[in-house]
PDB file of C-alpha atoms and ligand atoms in Angstrom:
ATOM      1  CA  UNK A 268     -11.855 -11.264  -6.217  1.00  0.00           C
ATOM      2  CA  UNK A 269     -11.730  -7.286  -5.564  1.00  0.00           C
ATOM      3  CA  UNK A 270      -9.028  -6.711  -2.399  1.00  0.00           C
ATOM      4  CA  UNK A 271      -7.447  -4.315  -0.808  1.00  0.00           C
ATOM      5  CA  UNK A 272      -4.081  -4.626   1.788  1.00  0.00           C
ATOM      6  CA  UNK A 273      -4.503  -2.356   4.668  1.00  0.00           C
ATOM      7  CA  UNK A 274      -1.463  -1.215   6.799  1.00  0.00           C
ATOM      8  CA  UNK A 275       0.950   1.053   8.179  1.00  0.00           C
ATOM      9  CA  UNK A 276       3.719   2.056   5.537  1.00  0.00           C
ATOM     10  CA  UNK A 277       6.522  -0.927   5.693  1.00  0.00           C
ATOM     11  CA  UNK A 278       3.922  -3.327   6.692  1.00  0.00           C
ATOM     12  CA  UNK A 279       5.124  -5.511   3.676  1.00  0.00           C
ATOM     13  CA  UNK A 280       2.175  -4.515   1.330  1.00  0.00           C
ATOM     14  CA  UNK A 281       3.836  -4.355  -1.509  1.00  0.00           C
ATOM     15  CA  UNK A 282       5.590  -7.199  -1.210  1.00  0.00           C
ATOM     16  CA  UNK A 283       2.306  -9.039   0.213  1.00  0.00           C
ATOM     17  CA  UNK A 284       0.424  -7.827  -2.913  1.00  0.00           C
ATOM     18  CA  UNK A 285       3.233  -8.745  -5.730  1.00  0.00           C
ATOM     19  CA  UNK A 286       2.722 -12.418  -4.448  1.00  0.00           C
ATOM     20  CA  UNK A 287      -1.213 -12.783  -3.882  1.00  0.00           C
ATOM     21  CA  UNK A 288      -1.814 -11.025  -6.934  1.00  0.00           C
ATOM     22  CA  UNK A 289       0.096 -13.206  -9.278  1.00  0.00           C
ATOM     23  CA  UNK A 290      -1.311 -16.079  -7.224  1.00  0.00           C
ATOM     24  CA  UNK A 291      -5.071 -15.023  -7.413  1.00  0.00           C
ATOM     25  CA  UNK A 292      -4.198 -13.841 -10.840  1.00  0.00           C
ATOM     26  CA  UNK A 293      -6.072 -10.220 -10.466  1.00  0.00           C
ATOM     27  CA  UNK A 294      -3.916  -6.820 -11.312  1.00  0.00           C
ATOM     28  CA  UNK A 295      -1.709  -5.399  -8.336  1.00  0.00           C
ATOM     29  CA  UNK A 296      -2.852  -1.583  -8.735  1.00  0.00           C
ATOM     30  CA  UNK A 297      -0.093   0.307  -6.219  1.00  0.00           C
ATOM     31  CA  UNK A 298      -1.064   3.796  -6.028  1.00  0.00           C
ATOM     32  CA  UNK A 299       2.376   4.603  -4.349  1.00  0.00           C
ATOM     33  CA  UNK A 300       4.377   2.925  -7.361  1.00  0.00           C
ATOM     34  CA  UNK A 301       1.467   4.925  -9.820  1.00  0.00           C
ATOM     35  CA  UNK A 302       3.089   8.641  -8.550  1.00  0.00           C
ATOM     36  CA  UNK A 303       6.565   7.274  -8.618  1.00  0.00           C
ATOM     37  CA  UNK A 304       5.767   6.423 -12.374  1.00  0.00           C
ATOM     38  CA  UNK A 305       3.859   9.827 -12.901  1.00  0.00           C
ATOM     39  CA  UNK A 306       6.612  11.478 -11.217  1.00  0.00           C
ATOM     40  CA  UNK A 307       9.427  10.326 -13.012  1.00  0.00           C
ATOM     41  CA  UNK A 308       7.402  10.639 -16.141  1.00  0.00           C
ATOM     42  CA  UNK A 309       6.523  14.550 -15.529  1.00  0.00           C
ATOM     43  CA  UNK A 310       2.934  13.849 -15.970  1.00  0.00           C
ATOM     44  CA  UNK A 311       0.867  16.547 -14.885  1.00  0.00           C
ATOM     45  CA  UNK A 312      -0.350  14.017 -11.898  1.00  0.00           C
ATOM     46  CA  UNK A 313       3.450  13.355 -11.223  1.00  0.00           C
ATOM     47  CA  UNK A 314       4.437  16.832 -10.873  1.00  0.00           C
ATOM     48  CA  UNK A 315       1.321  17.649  -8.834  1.00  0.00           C
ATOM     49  CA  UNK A 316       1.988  14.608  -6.213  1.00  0.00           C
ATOM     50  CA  UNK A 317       5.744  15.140  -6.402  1.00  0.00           C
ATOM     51  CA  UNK A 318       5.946  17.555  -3.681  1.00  0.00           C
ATOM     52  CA  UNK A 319       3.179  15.859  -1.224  1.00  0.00           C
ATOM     53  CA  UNK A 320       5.902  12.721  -1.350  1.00  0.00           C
ATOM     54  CA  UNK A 321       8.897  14.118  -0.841  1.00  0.00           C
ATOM     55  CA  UNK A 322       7.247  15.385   2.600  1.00  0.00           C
ATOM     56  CA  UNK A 323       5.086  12.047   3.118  1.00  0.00           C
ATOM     57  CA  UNK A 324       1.938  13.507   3.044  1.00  0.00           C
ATOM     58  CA  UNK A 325      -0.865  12.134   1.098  1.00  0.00           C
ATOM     59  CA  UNK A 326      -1.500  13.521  -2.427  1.00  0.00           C
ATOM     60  CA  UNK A 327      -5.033  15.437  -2.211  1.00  0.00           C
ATOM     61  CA  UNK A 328      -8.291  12.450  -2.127  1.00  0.00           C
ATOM     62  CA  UNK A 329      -9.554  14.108  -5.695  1.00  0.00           C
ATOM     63  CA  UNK A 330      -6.366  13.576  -7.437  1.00  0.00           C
ATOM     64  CA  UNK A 331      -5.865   9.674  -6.024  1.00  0.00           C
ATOM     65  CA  UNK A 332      -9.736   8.890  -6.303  1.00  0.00           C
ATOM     66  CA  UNK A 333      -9.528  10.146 -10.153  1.00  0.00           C
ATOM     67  CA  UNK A 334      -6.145   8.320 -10.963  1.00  0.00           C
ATOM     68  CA  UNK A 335      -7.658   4.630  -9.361  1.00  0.00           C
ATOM     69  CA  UNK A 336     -11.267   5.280 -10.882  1.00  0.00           C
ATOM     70  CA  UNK A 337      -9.419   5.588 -14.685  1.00  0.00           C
ATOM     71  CA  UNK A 338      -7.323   2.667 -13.301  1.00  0.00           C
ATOM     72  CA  UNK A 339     -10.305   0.199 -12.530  1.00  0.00           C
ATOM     73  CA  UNK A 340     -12.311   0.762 -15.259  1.00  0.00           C
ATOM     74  CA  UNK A 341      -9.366  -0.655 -17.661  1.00  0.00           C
ATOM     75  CA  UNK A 342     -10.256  -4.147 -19.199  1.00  0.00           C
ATOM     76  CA  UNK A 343      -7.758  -6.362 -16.757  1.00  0.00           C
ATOM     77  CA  UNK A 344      -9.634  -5.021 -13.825  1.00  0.00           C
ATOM     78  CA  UNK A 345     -13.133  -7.009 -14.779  1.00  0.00           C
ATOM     79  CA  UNK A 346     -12.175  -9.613 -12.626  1.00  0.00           C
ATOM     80  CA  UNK A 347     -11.254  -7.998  -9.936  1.00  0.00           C
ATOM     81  CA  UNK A 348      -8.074  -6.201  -8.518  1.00  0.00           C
ATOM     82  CA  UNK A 349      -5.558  -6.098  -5.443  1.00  0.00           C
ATOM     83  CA  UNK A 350      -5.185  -2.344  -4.263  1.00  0.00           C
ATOM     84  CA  UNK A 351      -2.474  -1.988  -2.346  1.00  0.00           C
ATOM     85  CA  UNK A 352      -2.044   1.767  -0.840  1.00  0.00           C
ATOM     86  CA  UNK A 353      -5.720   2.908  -1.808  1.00  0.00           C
ATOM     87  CA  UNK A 354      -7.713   3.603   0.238  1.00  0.00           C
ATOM     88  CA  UNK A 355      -5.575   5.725   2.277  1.00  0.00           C
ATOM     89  CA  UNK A 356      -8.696   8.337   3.900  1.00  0.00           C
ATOM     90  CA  UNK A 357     -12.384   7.821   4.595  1.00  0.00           C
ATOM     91  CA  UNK A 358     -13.309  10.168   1.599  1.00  0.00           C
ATOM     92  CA  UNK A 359     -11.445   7.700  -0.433  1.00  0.00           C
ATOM     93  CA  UNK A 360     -12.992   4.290   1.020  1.00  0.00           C
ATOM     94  CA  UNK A 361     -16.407   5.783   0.397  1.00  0.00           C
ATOM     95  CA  UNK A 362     -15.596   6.851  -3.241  1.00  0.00           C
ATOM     96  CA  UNK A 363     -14.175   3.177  -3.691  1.00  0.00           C
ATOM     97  CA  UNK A 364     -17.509   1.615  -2.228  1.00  0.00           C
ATOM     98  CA  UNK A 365     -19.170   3.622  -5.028  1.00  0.00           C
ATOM     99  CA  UNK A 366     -17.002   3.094  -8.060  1.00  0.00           C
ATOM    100  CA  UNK A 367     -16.526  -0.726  -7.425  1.00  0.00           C
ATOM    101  CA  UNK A 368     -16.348  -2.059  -3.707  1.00  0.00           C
ATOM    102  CA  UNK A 369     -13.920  -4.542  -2.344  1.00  0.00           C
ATOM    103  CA  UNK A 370     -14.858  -7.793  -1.475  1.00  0.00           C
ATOM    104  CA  UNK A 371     -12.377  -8.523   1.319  1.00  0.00           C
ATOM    105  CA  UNK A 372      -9.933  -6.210   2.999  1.00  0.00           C
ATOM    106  CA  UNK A 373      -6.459  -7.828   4.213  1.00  0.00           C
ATOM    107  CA  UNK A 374      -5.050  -5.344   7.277  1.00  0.00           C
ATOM    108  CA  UNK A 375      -1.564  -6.173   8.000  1.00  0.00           C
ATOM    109  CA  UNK A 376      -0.369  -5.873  11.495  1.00  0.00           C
ATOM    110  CA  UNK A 377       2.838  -4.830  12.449  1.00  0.00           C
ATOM    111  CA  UNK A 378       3.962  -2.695  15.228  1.00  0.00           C
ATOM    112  CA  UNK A 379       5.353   0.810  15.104  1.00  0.00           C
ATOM    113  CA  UNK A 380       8.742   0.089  16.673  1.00  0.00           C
ATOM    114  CA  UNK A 381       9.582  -2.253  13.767  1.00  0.00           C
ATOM    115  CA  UNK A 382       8.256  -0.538  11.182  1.00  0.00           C
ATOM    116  CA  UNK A 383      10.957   2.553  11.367  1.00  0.00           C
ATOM    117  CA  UNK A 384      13.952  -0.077  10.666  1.00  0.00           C
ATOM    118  CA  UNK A 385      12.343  -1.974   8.127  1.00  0.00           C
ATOM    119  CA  UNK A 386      11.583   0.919   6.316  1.00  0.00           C
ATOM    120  CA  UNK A 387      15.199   3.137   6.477  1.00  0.00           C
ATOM    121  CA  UNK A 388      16.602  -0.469   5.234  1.00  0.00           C
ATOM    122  CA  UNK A 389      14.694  -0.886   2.321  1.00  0.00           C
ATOM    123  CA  UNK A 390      16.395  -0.451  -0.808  1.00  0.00           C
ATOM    124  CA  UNK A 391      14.821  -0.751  -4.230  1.00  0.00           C
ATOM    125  CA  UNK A 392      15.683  -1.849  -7.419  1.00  0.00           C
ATOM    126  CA  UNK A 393      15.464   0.830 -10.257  1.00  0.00           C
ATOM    127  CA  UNK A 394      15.512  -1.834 -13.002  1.00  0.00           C
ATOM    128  CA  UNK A 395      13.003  -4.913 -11.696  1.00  0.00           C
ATOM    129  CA  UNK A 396      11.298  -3.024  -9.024  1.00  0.00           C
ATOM    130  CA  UNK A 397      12.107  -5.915  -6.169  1.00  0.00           C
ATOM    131  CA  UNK A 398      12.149  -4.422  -2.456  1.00  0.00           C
ATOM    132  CA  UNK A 399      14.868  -5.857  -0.479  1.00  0.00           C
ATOM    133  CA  UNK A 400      15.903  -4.839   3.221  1.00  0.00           C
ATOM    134  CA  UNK A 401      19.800  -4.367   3.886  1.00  0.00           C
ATOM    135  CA  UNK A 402      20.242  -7.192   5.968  1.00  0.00           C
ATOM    136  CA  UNK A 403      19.402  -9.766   3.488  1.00  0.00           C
ATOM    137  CA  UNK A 404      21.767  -7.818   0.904  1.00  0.00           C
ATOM    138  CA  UNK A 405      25.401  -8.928   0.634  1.00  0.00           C
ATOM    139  CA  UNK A 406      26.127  -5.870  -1.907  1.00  0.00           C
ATOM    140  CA  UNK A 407      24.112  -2.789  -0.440  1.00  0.00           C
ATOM    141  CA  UNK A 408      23.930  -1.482  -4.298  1.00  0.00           C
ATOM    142  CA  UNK A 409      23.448  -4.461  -6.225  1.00  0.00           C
ATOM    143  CA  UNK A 410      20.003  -5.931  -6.974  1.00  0.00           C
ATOM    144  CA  UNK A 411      20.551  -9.612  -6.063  1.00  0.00           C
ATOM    145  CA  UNK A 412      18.090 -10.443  -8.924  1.00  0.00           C
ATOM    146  CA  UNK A 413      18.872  -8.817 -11.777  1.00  0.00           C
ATOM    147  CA  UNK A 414      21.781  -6.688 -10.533  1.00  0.00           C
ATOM    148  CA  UNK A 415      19.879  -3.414 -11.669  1.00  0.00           C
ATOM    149  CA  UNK A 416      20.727  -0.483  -9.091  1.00  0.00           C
ATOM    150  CA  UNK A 417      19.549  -0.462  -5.486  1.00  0.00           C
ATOM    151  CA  UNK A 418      18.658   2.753  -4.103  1.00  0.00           C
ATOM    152  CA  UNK A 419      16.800   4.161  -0.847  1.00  0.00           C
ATOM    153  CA  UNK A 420      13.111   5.623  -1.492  1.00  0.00           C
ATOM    154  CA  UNK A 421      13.295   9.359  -0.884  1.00  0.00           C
ATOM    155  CA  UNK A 422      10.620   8.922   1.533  1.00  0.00           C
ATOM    156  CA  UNK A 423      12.581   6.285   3.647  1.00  0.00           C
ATOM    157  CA  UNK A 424      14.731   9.073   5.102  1.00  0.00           C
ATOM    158  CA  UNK A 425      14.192   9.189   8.834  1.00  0.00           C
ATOM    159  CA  UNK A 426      12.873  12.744   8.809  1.00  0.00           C
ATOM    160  CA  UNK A 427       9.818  11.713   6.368  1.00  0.00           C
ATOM    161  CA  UNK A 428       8.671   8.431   8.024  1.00  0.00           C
ATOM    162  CA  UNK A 429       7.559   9.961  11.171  1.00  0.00           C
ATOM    163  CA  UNK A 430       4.983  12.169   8.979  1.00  0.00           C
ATOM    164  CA  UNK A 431       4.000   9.387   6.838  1.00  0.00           C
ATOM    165  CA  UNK A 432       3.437   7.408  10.274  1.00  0.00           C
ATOM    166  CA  UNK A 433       1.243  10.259  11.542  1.00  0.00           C
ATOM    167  CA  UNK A 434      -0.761  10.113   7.954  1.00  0.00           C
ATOM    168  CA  UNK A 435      -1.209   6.845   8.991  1.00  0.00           C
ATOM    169  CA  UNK A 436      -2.601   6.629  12.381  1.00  0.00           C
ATOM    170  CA  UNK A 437      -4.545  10.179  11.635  1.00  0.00           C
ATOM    171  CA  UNK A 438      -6.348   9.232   8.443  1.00  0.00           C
ATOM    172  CA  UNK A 439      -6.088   5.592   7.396  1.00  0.00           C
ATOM    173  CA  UNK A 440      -6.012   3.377  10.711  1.00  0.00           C
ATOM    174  CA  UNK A 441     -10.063   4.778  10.881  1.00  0.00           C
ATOM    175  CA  UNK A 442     -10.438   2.621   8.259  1.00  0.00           C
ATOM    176  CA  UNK A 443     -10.502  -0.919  10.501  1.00  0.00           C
ATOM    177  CA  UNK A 444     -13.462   0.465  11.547  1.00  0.00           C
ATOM    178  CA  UNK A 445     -14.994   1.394   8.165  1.00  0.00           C
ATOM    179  CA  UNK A 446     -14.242  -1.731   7.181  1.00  0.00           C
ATOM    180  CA  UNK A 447     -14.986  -4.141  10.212  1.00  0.00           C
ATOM    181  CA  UNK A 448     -18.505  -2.135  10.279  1.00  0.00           C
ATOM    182  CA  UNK A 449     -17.640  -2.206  14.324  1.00  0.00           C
ATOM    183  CA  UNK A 450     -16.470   1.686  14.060  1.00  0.00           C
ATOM    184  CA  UNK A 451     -17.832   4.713  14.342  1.00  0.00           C
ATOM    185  CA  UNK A 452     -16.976   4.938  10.954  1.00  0.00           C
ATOM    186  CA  UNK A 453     -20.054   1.841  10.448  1.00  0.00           C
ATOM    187  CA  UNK A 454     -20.874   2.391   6.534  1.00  0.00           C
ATOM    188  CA  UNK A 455     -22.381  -1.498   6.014  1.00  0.00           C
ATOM    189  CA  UNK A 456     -23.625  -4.255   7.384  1.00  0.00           C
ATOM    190  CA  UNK A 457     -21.065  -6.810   6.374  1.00  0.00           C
ATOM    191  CA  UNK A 458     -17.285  -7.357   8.158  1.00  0.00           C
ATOM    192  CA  UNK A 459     -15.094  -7.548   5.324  1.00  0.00           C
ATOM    193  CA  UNK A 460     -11.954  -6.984   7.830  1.00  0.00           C
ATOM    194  CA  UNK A 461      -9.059  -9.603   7.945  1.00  0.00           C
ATOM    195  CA  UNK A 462      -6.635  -9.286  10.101  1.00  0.00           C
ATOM    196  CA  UNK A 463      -2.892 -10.647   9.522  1.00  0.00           C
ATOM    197  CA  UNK A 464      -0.004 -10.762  11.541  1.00  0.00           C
ATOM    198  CA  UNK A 465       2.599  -9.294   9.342  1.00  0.00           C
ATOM    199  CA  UNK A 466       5.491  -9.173  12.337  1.00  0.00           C
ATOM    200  CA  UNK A 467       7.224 -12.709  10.643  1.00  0.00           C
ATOM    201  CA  UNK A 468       8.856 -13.964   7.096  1.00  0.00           C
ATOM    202  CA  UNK A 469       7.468 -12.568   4.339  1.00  0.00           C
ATOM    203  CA  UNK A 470       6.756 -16.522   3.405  1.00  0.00           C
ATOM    204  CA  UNK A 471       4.726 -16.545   6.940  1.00  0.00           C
ATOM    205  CA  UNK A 472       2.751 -13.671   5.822  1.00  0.00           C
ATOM    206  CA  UNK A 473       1.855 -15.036   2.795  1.00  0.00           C
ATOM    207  CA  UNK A 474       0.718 -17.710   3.981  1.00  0.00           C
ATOM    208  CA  UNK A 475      -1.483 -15.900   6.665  1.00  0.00           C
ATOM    209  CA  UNK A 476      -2.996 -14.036   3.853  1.00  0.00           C
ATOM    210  CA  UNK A 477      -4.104 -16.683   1.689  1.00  0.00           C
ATOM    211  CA  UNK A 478      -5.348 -18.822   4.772  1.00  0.00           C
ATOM    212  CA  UNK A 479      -7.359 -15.793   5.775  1.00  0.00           C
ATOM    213  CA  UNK A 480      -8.792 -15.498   1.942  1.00  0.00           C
ATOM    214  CA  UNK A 481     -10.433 -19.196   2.067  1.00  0.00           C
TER     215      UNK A 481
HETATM  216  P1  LIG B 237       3.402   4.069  -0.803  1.00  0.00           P
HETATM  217  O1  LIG B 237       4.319   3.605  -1.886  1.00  0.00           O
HETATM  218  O2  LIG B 237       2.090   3.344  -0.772  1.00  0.00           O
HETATM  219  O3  LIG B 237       4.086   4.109   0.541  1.00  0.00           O
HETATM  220  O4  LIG B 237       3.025   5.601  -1.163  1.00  0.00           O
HETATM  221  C1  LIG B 237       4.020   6.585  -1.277  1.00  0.00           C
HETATM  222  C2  LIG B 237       3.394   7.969  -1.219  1.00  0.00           C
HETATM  223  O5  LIG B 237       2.469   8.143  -2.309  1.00  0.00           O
HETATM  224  C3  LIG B 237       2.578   8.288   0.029  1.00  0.00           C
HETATM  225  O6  LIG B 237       3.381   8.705   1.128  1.00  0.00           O
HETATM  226  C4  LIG B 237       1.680   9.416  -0.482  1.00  0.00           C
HETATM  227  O7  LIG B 237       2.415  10.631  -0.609  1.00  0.00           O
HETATM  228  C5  LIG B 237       1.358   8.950  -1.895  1.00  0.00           C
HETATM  229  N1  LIG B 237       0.146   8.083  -1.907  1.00  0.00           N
HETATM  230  C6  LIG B 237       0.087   6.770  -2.274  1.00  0.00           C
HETATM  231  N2  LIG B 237      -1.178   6.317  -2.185  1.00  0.00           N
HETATM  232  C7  LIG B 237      -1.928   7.353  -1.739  1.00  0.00           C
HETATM  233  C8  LIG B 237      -3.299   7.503  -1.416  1.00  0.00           C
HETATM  234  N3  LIG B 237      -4.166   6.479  -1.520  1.00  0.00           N
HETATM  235  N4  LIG B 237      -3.730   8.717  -0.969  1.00  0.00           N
HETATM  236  C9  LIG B 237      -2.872   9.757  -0.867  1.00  0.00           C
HETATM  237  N5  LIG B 237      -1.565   9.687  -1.134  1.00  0.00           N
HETATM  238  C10 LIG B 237      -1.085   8.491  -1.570  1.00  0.00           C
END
C-alpha cells in the first residue's frame, strides 16, 4: 500500500506513521527526520536545508522532490511506502503523482489551538528517536524508554511554530483539495482523501487510521 499522512505540524504524524507502518509493514520515509539526519551529518543536503529549519520554512520543492525520488526507488519501497511530511506543496504532490502515486492519503485533523502546546511540549529522544510530550514525562530529560537524552526540537520554540503554521495553511492545507479531487486544485478523478480525527489518544488515532484504511 503507497500512503501518505497529511496534517498540520504536531498533528501526531510521526507518531501515527511509526505505528501503521510497522503494522502494514511498508517503510516510514519522514522527510523531516531525513534533514535532521542530513543535517547532523553535514551532507551537502543537510547544510543546504539547515537554515530553512531553523526558521520553519520549507526546504526549496527541487531539493525535497530529489531527496524522496532517490528514496522511493530503493528496493524496500517496491511494496509500497508511508510518507509522512511529503508532500508538503502542490509542485511536490504533482511530482509524487509522477514518480509513484499514493494510493490513499490519511489527513489528520487537529485544531490550531492545540497544536501550539503539543508541539512546545514535545521532547525527543536523541538515542531511540521516541516523541514524548512533557506531561506524560515524570523526568523532563530522561527518555522513559531507553533513558537516552530528551531534548526540545529547535523548531518547537514558540517563535518558529507560528511560521511553520503559516507554511502550513499557505502551501500544504491546498492539498485536501488535490487530493479529495473536490478542489480547485482537481488533478484526478478518484477521492483518495481520508479524513481522521487526530484531537484524542494516540491509541484512538490509531485506531481511526486503520479503520479508515479497510
Ligand atoms: P517535520 O519533521 O515534518 O515537521 O519537518 C521539519 C522541517 O523539515 C520542516 O519545517 C521543513 O523545514 C523541512 N521539511 C520537511 N519536509 C519537507 C517538505 N516536504 N518540503 C519542504 N520542507 C520540508
Amino acid at each position: 500500500m503507497k500512503l501518505l499522512f497529511l496534517g498540520p505540524p504536531g498533528a501526531g504524524k510521526g507518531t501515527q506513521a511509526a505505528g501503521v507502518s510497522a503494522h502494514l509493514k511498508v517503510p516510514h520515509i519522514s522527510t523531516g527526520d531525513m534533514f535532521r539526519s542530513a543535517i547532523k551529518n553535514a551532507t551537502p543536503v543537510g547544510l543546504e536545508a539547515k537554515k530553512y529549519l531553523d526558521a520553519g520554512e520549507l526546504v526549496p520543492d527541487s531539493v525535497v522532490i530529489d531527496m524522496v525520488r532517490e528514496r522511493l526507488s530503493m528496493p524496500d519501497c517496491a511494496n509500497g511506502y508511508l510518507l509522512d511530511g511529503f508532500p508538503r506543496t502542490v509542485e511536490q504532490a504533482i511530482a509524487l503523482d509522477e514518480i509513484d502515486a499514493p494510493d490513499i492519503v490519511v489527513d489528520i485533523e487537529v485544531p490550531d489551538e492545540r497544536l501550539l502546546s503539543r508541539l512546545t511540549g514535545r521532547r525527543v529522544c536523541g538515542k531511540c528517536q521516541g516523541t514524548f510530550h512533557i506531561s506524560q514525562l515524570k523526568d523532563e530529560h530522561a527518555c522513559p524508554l531507553c533513558g537516552g537524552a530528551l531534548s526540545q526540537r529547535n523548531d518547537d520554540k514558540p517563535e518558529t511554530i507560528s511560521t511553520r503554521l503559516r507554511a502550513y495553511h499557505e502551501q500544504t492545507e491546498p492539498l485536501i483539495g488535490y487530493y479529495s479531487g473536490l478542489g480547485k486544485l482537481r488533478r484526478v478523478e478518484v477521492n483518495r482523501l481520508r479524513t481522521v480525527d487526530g484531537d484524542s489518544r494516540p491509541e484512538e488515532v490509531f485506531k481511526g487510521i486503520l479503520a479508515t484504511l479497510e
